[in-house]
Tab-separated table of C-alpha atoms in Angstrom:
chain	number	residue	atom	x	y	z
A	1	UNK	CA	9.397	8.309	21.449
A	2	UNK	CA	8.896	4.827	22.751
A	3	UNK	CA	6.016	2.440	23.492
A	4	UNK	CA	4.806	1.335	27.118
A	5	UNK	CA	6.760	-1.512	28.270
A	6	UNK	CA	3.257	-3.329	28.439
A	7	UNK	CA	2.644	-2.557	24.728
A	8	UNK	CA	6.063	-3.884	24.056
A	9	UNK	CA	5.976	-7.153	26.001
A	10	UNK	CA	2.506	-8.020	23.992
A	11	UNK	CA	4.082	-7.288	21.033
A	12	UNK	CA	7.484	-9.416	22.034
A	13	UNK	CA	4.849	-11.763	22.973
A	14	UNK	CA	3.073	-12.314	19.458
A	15	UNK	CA	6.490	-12.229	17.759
A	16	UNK	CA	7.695	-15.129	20.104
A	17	UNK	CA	4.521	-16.960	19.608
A	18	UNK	CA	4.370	-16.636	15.662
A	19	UNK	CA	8.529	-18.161	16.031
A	20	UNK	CA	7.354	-20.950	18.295
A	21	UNK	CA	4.366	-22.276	16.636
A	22	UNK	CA	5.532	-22.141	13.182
A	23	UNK	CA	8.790	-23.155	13.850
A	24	UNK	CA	10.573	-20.402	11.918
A	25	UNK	CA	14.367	-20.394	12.286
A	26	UNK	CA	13.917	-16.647	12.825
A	27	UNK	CA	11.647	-13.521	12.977
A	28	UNK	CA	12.614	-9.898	13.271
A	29	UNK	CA	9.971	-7.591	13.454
A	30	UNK	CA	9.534	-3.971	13.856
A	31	UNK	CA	6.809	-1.057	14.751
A	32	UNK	CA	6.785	2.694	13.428
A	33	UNK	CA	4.626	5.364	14.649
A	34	UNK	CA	4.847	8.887	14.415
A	35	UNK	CA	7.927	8.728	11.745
A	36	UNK	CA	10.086	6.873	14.098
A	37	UNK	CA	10.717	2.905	14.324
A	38	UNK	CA	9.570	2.710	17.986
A	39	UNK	CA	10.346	-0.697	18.983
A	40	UNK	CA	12.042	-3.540	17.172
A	41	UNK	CA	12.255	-7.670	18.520
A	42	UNK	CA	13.720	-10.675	17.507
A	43	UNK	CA	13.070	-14.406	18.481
A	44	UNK	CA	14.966	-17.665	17.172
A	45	UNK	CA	18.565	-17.785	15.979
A	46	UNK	CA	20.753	-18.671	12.888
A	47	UNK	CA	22.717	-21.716	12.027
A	48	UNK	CA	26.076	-21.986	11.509
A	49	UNK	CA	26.394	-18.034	11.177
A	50	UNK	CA	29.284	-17.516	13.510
A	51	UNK	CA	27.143	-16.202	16.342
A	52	UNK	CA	25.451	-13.845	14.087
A	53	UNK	CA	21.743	-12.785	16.015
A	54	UNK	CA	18.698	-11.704	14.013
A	55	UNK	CA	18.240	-8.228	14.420
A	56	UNK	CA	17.269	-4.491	12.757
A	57	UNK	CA	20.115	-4.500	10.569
A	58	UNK	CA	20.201	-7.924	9.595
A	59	UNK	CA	18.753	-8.455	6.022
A	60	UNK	CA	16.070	-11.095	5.070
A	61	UNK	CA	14.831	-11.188	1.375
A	62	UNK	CA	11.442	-9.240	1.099
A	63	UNK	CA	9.943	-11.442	-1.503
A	64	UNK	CA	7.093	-9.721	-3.344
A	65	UNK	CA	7.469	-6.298	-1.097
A	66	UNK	CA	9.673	-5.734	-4.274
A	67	UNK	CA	6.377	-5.247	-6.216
A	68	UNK	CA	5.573	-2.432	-4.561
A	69	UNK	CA	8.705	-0.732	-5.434
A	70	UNK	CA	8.268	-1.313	-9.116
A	71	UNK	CA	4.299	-0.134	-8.596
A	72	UNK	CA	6.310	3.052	-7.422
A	73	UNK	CA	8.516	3.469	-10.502
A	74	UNK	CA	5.139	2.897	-12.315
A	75	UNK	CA	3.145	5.555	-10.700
A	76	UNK	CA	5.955	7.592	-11.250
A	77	UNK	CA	6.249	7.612	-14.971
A	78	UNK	CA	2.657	8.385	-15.082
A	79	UNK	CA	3.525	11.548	-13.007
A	80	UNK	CA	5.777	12.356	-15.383
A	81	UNK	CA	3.999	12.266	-18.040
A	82	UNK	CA	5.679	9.061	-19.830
A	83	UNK	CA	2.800	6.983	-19.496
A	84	UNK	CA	-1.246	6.787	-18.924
A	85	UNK	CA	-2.584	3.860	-16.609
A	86	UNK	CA	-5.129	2.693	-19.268
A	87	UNK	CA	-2.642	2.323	-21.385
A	88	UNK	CA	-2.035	-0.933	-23.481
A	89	UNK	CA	0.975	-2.662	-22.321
A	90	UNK	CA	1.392	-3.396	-26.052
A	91	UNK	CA	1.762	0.236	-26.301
A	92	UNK	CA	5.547	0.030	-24.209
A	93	UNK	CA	6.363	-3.847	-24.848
A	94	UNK	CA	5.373	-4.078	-28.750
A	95	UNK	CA	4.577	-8.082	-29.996
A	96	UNK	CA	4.076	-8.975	-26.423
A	97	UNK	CA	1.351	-11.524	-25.449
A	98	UNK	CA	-0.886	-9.972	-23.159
A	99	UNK	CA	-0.800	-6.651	-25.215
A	100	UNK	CA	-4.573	-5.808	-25.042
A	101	UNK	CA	-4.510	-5.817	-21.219
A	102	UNK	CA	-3.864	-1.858	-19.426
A	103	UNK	CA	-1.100	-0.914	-17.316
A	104	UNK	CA	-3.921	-0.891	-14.315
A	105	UNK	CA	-4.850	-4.489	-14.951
A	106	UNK	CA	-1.155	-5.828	-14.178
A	107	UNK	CA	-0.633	-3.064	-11.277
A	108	UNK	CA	-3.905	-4.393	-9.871
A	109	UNK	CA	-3.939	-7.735	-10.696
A	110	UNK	CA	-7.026	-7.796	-12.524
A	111	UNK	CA	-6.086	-8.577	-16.034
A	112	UNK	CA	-6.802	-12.758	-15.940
A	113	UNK	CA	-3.130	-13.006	-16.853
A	114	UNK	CA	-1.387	-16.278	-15.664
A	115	UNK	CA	0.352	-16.456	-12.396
A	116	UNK	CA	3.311	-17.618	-13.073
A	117	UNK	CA	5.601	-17.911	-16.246
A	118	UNK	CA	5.854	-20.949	-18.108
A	119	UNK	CA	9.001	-23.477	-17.638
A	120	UNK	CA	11.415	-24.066	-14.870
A	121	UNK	CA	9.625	-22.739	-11.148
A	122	UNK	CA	11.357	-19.329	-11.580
A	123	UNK	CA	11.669	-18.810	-7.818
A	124	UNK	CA	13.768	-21.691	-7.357
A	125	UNK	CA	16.115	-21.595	-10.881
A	126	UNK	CA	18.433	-19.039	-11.510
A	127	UNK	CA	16.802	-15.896	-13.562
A	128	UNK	CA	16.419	-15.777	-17.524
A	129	UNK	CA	16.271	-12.819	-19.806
A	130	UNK	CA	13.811	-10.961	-21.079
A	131	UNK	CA	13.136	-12.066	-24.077
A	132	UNK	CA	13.650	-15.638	-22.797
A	133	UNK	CA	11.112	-15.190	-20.922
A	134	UNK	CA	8.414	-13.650	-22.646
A	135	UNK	CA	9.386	-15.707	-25.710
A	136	UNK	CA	6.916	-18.607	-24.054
A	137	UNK	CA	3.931	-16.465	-23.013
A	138	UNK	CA	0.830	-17.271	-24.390
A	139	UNK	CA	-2.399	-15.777	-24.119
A	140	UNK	CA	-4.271	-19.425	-24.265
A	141	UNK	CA	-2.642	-19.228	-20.289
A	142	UNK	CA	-4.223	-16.839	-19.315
A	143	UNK	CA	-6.093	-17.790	-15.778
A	144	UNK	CA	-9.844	-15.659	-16.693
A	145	UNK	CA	-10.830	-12.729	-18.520
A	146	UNK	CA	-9.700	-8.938	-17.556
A	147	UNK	CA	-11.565	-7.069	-15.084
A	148	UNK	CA	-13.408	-10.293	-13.568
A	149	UNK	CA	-11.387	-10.376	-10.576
A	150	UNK	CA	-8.271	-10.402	-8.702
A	151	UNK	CA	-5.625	-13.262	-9.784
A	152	UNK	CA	-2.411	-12.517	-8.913
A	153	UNK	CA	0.416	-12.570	-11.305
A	154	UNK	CA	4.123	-12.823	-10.611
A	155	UNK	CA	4.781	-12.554	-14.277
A	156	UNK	CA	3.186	-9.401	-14.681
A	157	UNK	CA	4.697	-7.219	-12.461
A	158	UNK	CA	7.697	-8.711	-14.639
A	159	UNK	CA	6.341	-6.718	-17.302
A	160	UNK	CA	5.705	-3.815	-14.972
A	161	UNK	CA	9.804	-3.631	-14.335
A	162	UNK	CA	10.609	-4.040	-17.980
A	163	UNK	CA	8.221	-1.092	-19.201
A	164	UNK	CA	9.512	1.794	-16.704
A	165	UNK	CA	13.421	0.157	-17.271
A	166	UNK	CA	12.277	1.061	-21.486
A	167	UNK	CA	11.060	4.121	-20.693
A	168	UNK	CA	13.507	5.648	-18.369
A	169	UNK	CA	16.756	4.055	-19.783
A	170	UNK	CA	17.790	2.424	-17.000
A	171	UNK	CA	17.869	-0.786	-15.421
A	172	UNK	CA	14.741	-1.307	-13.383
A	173	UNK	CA	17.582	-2.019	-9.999
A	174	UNK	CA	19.613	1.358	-11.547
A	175	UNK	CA	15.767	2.824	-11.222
A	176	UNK	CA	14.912	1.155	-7.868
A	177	UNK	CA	18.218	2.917	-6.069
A	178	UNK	CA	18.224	6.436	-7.709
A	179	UNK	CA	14.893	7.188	-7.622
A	180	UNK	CA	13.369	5.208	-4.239
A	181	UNK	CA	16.197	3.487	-2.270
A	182	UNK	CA	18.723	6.946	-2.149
A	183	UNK	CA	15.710	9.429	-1.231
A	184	UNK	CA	14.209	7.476	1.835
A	185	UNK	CA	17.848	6.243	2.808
A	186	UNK	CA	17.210	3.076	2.620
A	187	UNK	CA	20.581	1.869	2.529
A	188	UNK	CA	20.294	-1.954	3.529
A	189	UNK	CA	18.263	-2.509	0.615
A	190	UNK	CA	20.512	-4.651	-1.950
A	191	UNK	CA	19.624	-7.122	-5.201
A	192	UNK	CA	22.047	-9.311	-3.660
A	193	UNK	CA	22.200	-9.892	-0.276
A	194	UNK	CA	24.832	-7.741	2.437
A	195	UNK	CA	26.357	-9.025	5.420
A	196	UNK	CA	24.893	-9.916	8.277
A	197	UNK	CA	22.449	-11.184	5.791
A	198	UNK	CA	20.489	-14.220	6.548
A	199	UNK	CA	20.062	-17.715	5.454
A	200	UNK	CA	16.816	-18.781	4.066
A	201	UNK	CA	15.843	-22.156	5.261
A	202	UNK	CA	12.802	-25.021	4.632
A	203	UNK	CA	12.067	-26.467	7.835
A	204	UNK	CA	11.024	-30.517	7.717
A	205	UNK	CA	7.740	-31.169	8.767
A	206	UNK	CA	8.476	-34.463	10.606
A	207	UNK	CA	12.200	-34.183	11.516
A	208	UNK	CA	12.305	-30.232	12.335
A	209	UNK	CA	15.734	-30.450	10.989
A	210	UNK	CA	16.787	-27.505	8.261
A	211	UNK	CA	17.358	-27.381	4.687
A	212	UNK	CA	18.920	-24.868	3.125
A	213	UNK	CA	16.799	-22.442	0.143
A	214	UNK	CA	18.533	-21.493	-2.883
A	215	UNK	CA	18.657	-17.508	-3.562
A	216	UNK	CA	19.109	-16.889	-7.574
A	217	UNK	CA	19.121	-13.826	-9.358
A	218	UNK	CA	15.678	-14.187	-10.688
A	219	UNK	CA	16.537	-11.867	-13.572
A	220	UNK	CA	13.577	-10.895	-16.256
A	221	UNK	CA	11.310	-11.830	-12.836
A	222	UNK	CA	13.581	-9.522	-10.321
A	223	UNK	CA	10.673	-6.405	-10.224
A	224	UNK	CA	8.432	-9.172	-8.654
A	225	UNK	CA	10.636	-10.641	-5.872
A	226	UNK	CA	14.595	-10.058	-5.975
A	227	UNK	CA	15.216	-7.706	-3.224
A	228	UNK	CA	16.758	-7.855	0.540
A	229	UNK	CA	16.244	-5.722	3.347
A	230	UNK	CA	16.024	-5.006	7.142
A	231	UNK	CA	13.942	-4.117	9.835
A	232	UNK	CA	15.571	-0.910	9.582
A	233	UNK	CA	15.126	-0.078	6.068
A	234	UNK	CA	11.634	-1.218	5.989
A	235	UNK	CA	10.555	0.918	8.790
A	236	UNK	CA	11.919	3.653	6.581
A	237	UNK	CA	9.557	2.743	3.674
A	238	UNK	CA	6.330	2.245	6.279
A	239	UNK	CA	7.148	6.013	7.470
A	240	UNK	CA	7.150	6.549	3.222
A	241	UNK	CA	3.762	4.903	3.288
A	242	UNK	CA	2.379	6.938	6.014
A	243	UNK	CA	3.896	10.398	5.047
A	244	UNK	CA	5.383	10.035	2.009
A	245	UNK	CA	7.748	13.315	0.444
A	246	UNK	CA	6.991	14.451	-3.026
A	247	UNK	CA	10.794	13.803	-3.963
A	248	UNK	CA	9.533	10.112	-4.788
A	249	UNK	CA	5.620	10.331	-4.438
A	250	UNK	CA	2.465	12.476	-4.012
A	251	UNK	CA	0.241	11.939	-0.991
A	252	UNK	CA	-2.129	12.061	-3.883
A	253	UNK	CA	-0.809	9.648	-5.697
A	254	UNK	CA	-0.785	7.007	-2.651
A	255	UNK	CA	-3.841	7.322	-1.909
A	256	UNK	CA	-4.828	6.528	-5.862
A	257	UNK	CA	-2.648	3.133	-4.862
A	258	UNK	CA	-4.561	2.819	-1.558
A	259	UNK	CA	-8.227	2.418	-2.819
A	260	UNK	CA	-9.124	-0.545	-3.840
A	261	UNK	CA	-9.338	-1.477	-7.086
A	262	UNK	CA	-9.754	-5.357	-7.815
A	263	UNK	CA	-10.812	-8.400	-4.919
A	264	UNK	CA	-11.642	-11.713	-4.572
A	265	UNK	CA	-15.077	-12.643	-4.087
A	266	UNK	CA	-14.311	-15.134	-1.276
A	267	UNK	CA	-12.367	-12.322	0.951
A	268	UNK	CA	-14.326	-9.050	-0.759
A	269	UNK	CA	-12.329	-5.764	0.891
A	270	UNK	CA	-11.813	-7.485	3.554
A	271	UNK	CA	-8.722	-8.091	1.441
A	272	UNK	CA	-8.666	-6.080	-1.570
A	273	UNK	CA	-5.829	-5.049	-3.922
A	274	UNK	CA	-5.238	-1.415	-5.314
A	275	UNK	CA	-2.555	-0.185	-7.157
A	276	UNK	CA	0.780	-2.219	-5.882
A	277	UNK	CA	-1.063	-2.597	-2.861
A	278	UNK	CA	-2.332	-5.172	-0.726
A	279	UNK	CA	-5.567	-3.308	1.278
A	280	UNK	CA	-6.989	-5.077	4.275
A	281	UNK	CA	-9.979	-3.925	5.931
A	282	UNK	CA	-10.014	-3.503	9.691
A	283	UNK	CA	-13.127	-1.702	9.847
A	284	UNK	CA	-13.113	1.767	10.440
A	285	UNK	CA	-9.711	1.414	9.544
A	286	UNK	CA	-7.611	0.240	6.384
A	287	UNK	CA	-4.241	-1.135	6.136
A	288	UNK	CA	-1.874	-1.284	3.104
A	289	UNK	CA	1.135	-2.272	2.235
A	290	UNK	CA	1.717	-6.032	0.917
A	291	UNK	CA	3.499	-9.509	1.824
A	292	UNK	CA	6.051	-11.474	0.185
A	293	UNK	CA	8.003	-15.002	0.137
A	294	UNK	CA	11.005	-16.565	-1.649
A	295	UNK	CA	12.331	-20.106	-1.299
A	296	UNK	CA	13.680	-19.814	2.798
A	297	UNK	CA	12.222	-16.670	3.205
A	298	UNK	CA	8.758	-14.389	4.531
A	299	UNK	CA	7.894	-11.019	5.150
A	300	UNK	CA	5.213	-8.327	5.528
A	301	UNK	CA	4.721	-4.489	5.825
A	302	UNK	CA	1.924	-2.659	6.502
A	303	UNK	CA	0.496	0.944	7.631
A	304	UNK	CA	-2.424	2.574	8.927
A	305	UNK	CA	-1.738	5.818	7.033
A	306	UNK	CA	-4.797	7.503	9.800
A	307	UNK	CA	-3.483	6.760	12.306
A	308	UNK	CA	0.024	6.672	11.712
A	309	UNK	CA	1.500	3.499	12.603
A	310	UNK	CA	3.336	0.568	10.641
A	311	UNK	CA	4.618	-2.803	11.464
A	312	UNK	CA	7.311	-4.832	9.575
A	313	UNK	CA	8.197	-8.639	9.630
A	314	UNK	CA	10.846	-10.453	8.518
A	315	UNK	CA	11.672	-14.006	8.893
A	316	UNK	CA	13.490	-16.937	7.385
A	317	UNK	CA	11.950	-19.960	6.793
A	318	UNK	CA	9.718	-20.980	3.587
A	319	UNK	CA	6.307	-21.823	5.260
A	320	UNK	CA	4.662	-19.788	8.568
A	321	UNK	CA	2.614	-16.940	10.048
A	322	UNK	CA	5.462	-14.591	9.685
A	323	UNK	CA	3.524	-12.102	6.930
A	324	UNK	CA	0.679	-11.746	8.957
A	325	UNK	CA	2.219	-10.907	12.058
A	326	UNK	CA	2.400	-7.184	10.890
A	327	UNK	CA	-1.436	-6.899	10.964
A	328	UNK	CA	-1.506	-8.078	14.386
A	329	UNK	CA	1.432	-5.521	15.598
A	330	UNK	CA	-0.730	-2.898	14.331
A	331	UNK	CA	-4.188	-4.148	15.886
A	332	UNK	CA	-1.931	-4.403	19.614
A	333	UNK	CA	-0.702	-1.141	19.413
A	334	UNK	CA	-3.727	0.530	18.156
A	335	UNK	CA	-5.331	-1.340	21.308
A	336	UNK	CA	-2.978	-0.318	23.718
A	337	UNK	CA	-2.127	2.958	23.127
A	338	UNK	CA	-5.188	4.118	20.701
A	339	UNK	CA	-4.231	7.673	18.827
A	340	UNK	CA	-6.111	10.342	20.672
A	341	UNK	CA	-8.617	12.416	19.407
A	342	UNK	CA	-7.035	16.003	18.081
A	343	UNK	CA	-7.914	19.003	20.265
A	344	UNK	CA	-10.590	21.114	19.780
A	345	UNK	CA	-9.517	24.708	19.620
A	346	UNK	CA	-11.564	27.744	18.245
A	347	UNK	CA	-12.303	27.921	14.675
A	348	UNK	CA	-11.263	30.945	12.878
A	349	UNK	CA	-13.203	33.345	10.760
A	350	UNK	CA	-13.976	31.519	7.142
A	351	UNK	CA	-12.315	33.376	3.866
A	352	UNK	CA	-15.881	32.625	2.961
A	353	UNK	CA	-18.876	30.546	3.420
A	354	UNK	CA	-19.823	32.177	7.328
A	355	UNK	CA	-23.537	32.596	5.767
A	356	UNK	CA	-23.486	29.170	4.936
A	357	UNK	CA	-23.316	27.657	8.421
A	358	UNK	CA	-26.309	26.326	9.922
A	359	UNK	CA	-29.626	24.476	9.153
A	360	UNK	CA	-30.788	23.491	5.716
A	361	UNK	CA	-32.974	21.116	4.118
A	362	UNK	CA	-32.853	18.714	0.956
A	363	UNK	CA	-37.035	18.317	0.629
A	364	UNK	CA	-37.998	17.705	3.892
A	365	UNK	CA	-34.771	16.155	5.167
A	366	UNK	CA	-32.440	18.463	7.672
A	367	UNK	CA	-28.836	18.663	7.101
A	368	UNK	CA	-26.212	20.815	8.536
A	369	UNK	CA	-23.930	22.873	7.292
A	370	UNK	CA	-20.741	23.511	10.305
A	371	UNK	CA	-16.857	24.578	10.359
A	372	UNK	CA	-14.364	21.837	11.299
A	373	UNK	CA	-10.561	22.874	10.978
A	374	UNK	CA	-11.635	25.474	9.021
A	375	UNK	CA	-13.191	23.667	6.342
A	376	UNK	CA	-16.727	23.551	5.618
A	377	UNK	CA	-18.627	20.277	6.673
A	378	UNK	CA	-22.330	19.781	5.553
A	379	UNK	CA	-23.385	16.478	7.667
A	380	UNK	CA	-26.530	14.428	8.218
A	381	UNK	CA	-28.086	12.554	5.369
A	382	UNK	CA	-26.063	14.256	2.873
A	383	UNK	CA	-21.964	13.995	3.921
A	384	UNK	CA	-19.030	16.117	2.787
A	385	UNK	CA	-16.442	18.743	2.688
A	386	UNK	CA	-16.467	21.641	0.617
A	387	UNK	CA	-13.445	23.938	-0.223
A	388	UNK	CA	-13.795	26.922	-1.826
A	389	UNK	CA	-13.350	27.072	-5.847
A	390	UNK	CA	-14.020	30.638	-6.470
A	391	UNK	CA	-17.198	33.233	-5.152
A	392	UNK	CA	-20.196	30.991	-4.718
A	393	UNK	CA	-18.693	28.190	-5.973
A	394	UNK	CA	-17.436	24.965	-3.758
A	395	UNK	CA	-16.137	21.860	-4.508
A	396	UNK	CA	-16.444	18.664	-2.891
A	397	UNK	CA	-13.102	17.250	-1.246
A	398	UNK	CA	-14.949	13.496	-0.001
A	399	UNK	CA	-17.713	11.323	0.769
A	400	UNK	CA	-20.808	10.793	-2.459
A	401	UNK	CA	-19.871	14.936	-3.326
A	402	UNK	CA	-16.377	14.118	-3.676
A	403	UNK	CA	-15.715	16.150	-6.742
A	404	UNK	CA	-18.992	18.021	-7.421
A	405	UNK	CA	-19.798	21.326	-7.051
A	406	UNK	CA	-21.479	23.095	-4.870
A	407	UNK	CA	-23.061	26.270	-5.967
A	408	UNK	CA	-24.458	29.319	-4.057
A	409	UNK	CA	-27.458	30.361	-5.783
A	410	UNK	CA	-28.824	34.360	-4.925
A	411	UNK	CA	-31.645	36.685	-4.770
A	412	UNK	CA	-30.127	39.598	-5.188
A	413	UNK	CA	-28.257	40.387	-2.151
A	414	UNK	CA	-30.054	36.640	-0.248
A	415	UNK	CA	-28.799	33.154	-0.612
A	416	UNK	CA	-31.860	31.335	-2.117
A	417	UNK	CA	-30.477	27.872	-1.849
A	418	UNK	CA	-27.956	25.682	-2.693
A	419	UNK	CA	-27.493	23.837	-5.864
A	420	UNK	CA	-25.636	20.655	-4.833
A	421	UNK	CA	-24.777	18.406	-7.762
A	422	UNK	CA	-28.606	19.563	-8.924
A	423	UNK	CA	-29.530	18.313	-4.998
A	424	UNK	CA	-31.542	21.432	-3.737
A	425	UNK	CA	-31.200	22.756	0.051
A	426	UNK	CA	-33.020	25.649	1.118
A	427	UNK	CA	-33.488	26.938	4.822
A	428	UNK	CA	-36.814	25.519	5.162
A	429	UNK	CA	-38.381	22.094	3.973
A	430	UNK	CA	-39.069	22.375	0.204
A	431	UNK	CA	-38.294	25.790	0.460
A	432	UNK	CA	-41.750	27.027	1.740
């Protein structure tokens, strides 16, 4: 499966622009759809790499993509039964400042807690233990009060890596590659970097010359930002994203870490965070997935789970539109070549319900009760699907019923009405 080849010059084209303007020593960037990584490009080159070319296989550090993977390990000790999401972090890391706040509030960034740790800038100093670091955390740093809004926090998700390494007995990297890199084959994804690996650069505002970034093992802070991967690998985790397997997470589950859960007033869910997730709006459309920087180094992945594509960036310089490019892959291609509608075929005979189809009324107000994909669909002023729970007895799967019943109620051998969530539709206005 491949794109048109006037989808994939205007993607080129908004690669080579992003490289140009922002004078980034290098981009790679890639697009999934359908499960496949469709079309890949690269603009710029490296310095003093022996001739080595940015490309697919070539890794760049992701930068705070890494949190996602630790949101993962997360979500999967709840799964398993090892931990609740409202639970205290006090609960795993006993003593710990910061105890009080849930497991939620550092997935979702809404606990107030500072953004960084204190002490050396930990993204540009080697990496310090544990203890080390937690040793200086304080709650009089905290940044606001829980469950005011979203304030992102390196230093949480630091706290995140530590609590699933405790309860698994493993080192959160040991945890990272047996549980999430080896199922999706992701096998470009390293702590350290790989060759052909990259060289993270600062560019000079004034001079355009390069610097070279430093790239420590961030250590304690590594579950917030340590990793490096590819184009390749990446568009292996989007195709996760979009259709994930239940070897390493639930469709469920995602889409618990796909609604939003915490924002900032200024950007509302316009950009929104969930669980490990990044959410941007694109009205009707959402897209997840989440950015990330180190010192010489930007990225960015994101899906539209709906309709099934994903873009990935990767670049190597400290400052530029490099993380944002993704979003505009996505936008192109949906533009270009938009997902068609499924085709209509014949619906087949319902297991139950058939003497449910048709006109109804809540007071005076008509709704409709119809069969799409074999499910039932009431529409109109009141909006849902119903699946069946048992005889007479349905339960919302979405919309303002999601998770109510819906109850057949007889007269003798005649449907009366239909107790909604105690909303009332007969087959004629108030029932007359």
């Amino acid at each position: 499966m491949t794109l048109r080849s006037d989808t994939a010059a205007t993607l080129y084209a908004e690669v080579a622009a992003a490289q140009s303007e922002w004078k980034l020593p290098s981009i790679s960037a890639g697009v999934v759809r359908d499960g496949e990584l469709v079309w890949t490009g690269s603009r710029g080159r490296f310095a003093d790499a022996g001739g080595l070319e940015p490309g697919p296989d070539v890794q760049y550090r992701i930068g705070s993509i890494t949190k996602t993977l630790t949101a993962v390990l997360i979500m999967q000790c709840r799964d398993d039964g090892l931990l609740a999401l409202n639970d205290a972090v006090g609960k795993h890391l006993p003593g710990i400042a910061f105890g009080d706040l849930t497991l939620r509030h550092l997935l979702s960034h809404s606990g107030g807690m500072n953004a960084e740790p204190e002490g050396d800038w930990w993204e540009r100093n080697p990496g310090v233990s544990f203890d080390t670091l937690t040793a200086t955390m304080d709650e009089s740093q905290a940044a606001g009060r829980p469950d005011r809004r979203y304030h992102y926090s390196n230093l949480g998700y630091a706290l995140l890596g530590e609590i699933a390494s405790r309860l698994r007995g493993a080192s959160w990297m040991e945890l990272v590659t047996e549980r999430i890199l080896n199922p999706l084959e992701m096998r470009r994804t390293s702590y350290f970097p790989l060759a052909p690996a990259a060289q993270g650069f600062s560019v000079h505002p004034f001079s355009g010359r390069l610097s070279e970034e430093p790239a420590h093992d961030a250590g304690a802070m590594a579950p917030a930002g340590q990793l490096w991967s590819t184009i390749e690998d990446l568009a292996r985790y989007a195709e996760f994203w979009i259709d994930p397997g239940y070897e390493v997470l639930s469709r469920d589950t995602i889409e618990e870490m796909a609604s939003p859960t915490a924002s900032d007033p200024r950007e509302g869910l316009a950009a929104s965070y969930g669980l490990g997730l990044r959410l941007h709006a694109d009205d009707p459309n959402l897209f997840i997935g989440h950015t990330g920087s180190m010192p010489g180094f930007m990225a960015g992945l994101f899906v539209d789970r709906v309709r099934r594509i994903g873009a990935v960036t990767l670049g190597n310089g400290t400052f530029g539109r490099c993380a944002s490019v993704p979003l505009d892959l996505l936008r192109i291609v949906a533009s270009y070549e938009p997902v068609l509608p499924a085709e209509w075929i014949p619906e087949p005979e319902l297991s139950q319900g058939e003497e449910l189809l048709g006109h109804w009324y809540w007071g005076n107000t008509p709704v409709t009760m119809s069969v799409t994909a074999g499910i039932l669909q009431l529409s109109g002023a009141l909006t849902s699907r119903f699946s069946p729970l048992g005889p007479d007895l349905y339960r919302g799967r979405d919309g303002y019923f999601a998770g109510e019943k819906l109850r057949v109620v007889r007269d003798g051998d005649t449907v009366s009405h239909l107790n909604l969530a105690t909303f009332v539709l007969t087959r004629t206005p108030y029932g007359a």
